[in-house]
Tab-separated table of C-alpha atoms in Angstrom:
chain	number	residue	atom	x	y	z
A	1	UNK	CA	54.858	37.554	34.091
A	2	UNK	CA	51.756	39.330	34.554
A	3	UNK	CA	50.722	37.708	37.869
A	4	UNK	CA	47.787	35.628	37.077
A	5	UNK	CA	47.285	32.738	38.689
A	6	UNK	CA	44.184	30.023	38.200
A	7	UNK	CA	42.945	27.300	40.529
A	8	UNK	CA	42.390	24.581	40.067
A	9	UNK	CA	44.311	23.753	36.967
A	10	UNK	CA	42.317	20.576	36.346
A	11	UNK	CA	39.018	19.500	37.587
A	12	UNK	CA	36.872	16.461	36.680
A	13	UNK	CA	32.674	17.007	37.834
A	14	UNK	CA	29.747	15.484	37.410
A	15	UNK	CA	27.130	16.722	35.429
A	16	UNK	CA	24.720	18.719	37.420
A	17	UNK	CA	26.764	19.925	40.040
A	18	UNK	CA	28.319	23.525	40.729
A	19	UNK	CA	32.098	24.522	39.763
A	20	UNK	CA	33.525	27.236	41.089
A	21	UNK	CA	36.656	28.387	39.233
A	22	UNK	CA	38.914	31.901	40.374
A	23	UNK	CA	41.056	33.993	38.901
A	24	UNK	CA	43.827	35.743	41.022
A	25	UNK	CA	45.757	39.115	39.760
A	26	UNK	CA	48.789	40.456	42.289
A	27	UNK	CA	48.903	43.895	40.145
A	28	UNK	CA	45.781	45.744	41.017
A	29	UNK	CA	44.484	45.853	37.077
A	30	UNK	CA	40.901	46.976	36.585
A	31	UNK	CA	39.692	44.665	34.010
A	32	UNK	CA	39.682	40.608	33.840
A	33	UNK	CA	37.927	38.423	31.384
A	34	UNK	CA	37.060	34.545	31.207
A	35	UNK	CA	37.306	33.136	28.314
A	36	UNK	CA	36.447	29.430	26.820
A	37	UNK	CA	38.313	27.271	24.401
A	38	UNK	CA	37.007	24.840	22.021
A	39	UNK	CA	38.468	22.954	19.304
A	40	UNK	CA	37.549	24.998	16.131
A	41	UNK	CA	36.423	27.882	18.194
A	42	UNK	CA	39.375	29.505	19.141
A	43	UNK	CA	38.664	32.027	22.571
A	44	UNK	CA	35.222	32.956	23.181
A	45	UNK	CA	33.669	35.380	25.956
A	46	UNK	CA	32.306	34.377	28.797
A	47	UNK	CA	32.081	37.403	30.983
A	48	UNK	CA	34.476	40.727	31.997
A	49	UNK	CA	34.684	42.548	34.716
A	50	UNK	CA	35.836	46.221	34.982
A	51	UNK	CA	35.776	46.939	38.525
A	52	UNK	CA	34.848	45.428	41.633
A	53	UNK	CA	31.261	44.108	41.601
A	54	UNK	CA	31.006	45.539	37.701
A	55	UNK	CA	30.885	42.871	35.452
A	56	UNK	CA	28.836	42.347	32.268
A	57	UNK	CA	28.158	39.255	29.565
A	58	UNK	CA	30.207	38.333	27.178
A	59	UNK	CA	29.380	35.816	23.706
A	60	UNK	CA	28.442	32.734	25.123
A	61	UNK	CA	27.992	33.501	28.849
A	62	UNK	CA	24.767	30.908	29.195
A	63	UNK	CA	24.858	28.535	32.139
A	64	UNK	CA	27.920	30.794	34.039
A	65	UNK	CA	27.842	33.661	36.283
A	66	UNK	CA	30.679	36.008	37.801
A	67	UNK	CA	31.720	37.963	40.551
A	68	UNK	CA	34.350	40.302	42.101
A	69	UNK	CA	34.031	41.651	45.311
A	70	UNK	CA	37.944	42.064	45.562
A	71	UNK	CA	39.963	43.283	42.643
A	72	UNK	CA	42.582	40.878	42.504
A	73	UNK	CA	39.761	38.039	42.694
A	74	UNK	CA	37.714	36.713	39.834
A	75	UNK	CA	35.661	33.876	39.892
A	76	UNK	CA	33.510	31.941	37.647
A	77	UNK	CA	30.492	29.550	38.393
A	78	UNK	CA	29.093	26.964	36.680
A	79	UNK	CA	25.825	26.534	38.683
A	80	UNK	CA	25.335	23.062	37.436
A	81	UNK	CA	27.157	21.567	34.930
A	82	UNK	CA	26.722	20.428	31.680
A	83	UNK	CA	29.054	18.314	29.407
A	84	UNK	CA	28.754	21.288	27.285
A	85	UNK	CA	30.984	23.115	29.195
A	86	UNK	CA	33.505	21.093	28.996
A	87	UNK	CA	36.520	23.739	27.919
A	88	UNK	CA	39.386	25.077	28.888
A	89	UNK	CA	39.123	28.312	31.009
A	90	UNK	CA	41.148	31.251	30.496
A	91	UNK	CA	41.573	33.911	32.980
A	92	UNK	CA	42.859	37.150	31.054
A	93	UNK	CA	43.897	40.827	32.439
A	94	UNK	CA	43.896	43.855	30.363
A	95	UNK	CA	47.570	45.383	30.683
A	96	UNK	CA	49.573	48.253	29.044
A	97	UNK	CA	52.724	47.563	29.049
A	98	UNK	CA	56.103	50.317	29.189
A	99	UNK	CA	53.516	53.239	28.770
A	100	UNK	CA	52.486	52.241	26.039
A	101	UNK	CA	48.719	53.163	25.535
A	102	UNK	CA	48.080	49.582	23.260
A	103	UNK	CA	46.301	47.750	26.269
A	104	UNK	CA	47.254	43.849	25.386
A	105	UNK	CA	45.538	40.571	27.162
A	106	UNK	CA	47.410	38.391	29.280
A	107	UNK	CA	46.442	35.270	30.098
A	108	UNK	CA	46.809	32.643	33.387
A	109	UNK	CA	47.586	29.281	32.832
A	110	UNK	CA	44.173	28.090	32.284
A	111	UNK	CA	41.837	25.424	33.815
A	112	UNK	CA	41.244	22.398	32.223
A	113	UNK	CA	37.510	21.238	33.212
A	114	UNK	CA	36.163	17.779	32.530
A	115	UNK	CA	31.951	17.700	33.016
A	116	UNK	CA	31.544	14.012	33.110
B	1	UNK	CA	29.251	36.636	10.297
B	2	UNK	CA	32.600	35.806	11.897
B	3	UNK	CA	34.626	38.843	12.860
B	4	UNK	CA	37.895	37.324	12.591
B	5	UNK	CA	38.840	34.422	9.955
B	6	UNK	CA	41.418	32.280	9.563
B	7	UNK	CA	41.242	30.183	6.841
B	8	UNK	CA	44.292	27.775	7.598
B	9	UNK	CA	43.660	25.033	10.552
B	10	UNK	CA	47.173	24.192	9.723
B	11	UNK	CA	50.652	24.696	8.124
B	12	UNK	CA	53.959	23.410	8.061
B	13	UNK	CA	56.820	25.623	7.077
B	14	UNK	CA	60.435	24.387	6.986
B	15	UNK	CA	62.853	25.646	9.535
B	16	UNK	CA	65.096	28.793	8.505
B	17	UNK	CA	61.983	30.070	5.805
B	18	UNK	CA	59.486	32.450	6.357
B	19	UNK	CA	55.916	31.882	6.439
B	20	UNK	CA	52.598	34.017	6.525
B	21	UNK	CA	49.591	33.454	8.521
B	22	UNK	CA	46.303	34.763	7.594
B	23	UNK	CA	44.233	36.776	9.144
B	24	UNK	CA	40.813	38.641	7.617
B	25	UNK	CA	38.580	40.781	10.010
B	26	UNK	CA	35.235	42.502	9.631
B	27	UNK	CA	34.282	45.443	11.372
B	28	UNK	CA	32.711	48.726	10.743
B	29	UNK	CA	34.111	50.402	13.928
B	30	UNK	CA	37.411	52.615	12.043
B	31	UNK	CA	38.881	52.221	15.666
B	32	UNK	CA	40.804	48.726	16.100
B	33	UNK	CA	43.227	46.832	17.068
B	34	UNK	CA	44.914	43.412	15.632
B	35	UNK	CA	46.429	41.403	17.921
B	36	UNK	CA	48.771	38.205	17.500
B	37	UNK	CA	48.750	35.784	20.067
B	38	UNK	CA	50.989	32.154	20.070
B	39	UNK	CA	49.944	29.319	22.280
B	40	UNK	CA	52.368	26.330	22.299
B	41	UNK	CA	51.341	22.640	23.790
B	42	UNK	CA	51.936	23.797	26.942
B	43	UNK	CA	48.856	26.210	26.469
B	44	UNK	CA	49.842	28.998	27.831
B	45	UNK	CA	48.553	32.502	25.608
B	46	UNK	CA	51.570	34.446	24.642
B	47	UNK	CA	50.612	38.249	22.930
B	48	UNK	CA	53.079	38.547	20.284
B	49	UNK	CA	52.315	41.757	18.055
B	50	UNK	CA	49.807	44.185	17.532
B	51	UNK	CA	48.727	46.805	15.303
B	52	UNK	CA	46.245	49.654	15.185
B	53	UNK	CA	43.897	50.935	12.859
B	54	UNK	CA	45.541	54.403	12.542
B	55	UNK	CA	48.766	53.289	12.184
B	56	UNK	CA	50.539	53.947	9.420
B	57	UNK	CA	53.742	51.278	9.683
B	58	UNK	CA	52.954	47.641	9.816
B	59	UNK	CA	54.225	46.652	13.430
B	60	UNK	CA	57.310	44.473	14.068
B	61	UNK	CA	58.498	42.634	16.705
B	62	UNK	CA	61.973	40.683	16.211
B	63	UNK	CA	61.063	37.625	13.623
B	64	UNK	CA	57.088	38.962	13.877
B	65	UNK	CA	55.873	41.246	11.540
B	66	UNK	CA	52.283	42.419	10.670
B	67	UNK	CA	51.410	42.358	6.977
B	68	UNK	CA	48.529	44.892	7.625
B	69	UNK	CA	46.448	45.638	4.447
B	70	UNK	CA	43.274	47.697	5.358
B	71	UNK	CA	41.478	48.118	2.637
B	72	UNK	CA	41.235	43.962	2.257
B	73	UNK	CA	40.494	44.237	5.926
B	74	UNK	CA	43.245	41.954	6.171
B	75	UNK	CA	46.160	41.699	9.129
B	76	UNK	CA	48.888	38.410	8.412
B	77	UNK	CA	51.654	37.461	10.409
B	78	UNK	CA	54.732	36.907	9.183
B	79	UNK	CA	57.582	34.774	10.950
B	80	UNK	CA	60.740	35.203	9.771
B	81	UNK	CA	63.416	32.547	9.765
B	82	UNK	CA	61.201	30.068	11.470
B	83	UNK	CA	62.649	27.967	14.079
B	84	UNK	CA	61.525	24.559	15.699
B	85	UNK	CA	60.259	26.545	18.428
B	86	UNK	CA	57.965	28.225	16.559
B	87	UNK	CA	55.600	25.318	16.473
B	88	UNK	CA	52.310	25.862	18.049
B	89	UNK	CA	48.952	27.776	17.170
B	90	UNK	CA	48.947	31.042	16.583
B	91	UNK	CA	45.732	33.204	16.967
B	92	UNK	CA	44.402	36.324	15.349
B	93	UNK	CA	42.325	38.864	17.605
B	94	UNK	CA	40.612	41.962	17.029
B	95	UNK	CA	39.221	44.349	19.635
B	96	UNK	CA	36.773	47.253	18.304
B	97	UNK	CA	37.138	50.910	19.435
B	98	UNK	CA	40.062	53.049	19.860
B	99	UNK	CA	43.042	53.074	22.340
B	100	UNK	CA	40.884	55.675	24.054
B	101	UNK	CA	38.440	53.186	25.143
B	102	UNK	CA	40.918	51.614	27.277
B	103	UNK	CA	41.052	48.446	28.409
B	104	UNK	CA	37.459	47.910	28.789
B	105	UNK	CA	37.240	45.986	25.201
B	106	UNK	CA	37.499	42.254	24.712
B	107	UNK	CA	39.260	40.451	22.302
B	108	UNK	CA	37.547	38.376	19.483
B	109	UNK	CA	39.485	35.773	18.853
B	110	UNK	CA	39.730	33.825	15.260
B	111	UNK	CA	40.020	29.594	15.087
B	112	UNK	CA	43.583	29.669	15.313
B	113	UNK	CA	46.295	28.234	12.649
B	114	UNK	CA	48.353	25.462	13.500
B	115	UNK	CA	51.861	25.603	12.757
B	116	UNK	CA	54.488	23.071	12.342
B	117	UNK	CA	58.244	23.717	11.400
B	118	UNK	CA	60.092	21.242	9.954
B	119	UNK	CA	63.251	20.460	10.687
């Protein structure tokens, strides 16, 4: 259990409107990612951070922004919605794990959003 | 051009055999890393095996192993003995630049294969 936690788990919102969605770590890791996922897409990129208030784009960050002002705190924000965006939101940490120096992704439970 | 393919949206294997999923990559970086990751119905992202570009062993975890072929730029998992549990989609990642570069690299991920064991 890597500590990741995501709220909320499902949402439902109308187009046009914003969404905030966060990301919360417990173990003080440097770098968090969101990622998307589509049918037929797999993951994609949104946006990574690696440090408080350092964050930078990722593949397909259009129509979302970030911030950290906390390390343990991640959040994304649609600024107004679009049924595009309609996805499943993963939160991910970067963690190495027994020492080992391979740094693997783990993932939160992800966020189901609905743009109506 | 997609950096990570995989070229089966689904297979079914029957429980006790072994089956491969595949995985091609493209990169020109000679620092990578292959990563493995299983996501049941309950979609939760679970890392299951990874392997560098230096290494000389394919990696193994348990049932998991990496058939890692380099020169076809190609990294498959094999499951070994598959069990009902094993249903679910598995995904094929890659992230450019060497263990050096930390943590700071994202993943690219692949479409995913969907696997179903038969019972």
């Amino acid at each position: 259990d890597a500590g990741i936690t995501q709220s909320p788990r499902h949402k439902v919102t109308e187009t046009g409107t914003p969404v905030t969605l966060r990301c919360h770590q417990t173990e003080n890791h440097r770098y968090m990612y969101w990622y998307r996922q589509d049918p037929g897409h797999g993951l994609r990129l949104i946006h990574y951070s690696y440090g408080v208030k350092d964050t930078d784009k990722g593949e397909v960050s259009d129509g979302y922004s970030v911030s950290r002002s906390k390390t343990e705190d991640f959040l994304l924000t649609l600024e107004s919605a679009t049924s595009s965006q309609t996805s499943v939101y993963f939160c991910a940490i970067s963690v190495s794990t027994s020492g080992s120096p391979i740094y693997e992704q783990y993932f939160g439970p992800g966020t189901r959003l609905t743009v109506t | 051009a997609q950096k990570i393919t995989q070229t089966q949206p689904g297979m079914f294997v029957q429980e006790k055999e072994a089956v491969t999923l595949d995985c091609t990559y493209d990169t020109s970086d000679p620092s990578y890393g292959l990563f493995w990751y299983k996501q049941p119905s309950s979609g939760e992202m679970i890392f299951l095996i990874y392997q560098g570009s230096y290494d000389q062993q394919n990696a193994t975890e348990g049932r998991y192993s990496l058939n890692f072929q380099k020169a076809r730029k190609s990294a498959n998992l094999v499951i070994s003995a598959s069990q009902l549990g094993d249903s679910a989609m598995y995904f094929c990642a890659m992230r450019e630049g060497g263990i050096s570069s930390g943590s700071a690299r994202q993943l690219t991920f692949g479409s995913g294969t969907q696997l179903t064991v038969l019972p």
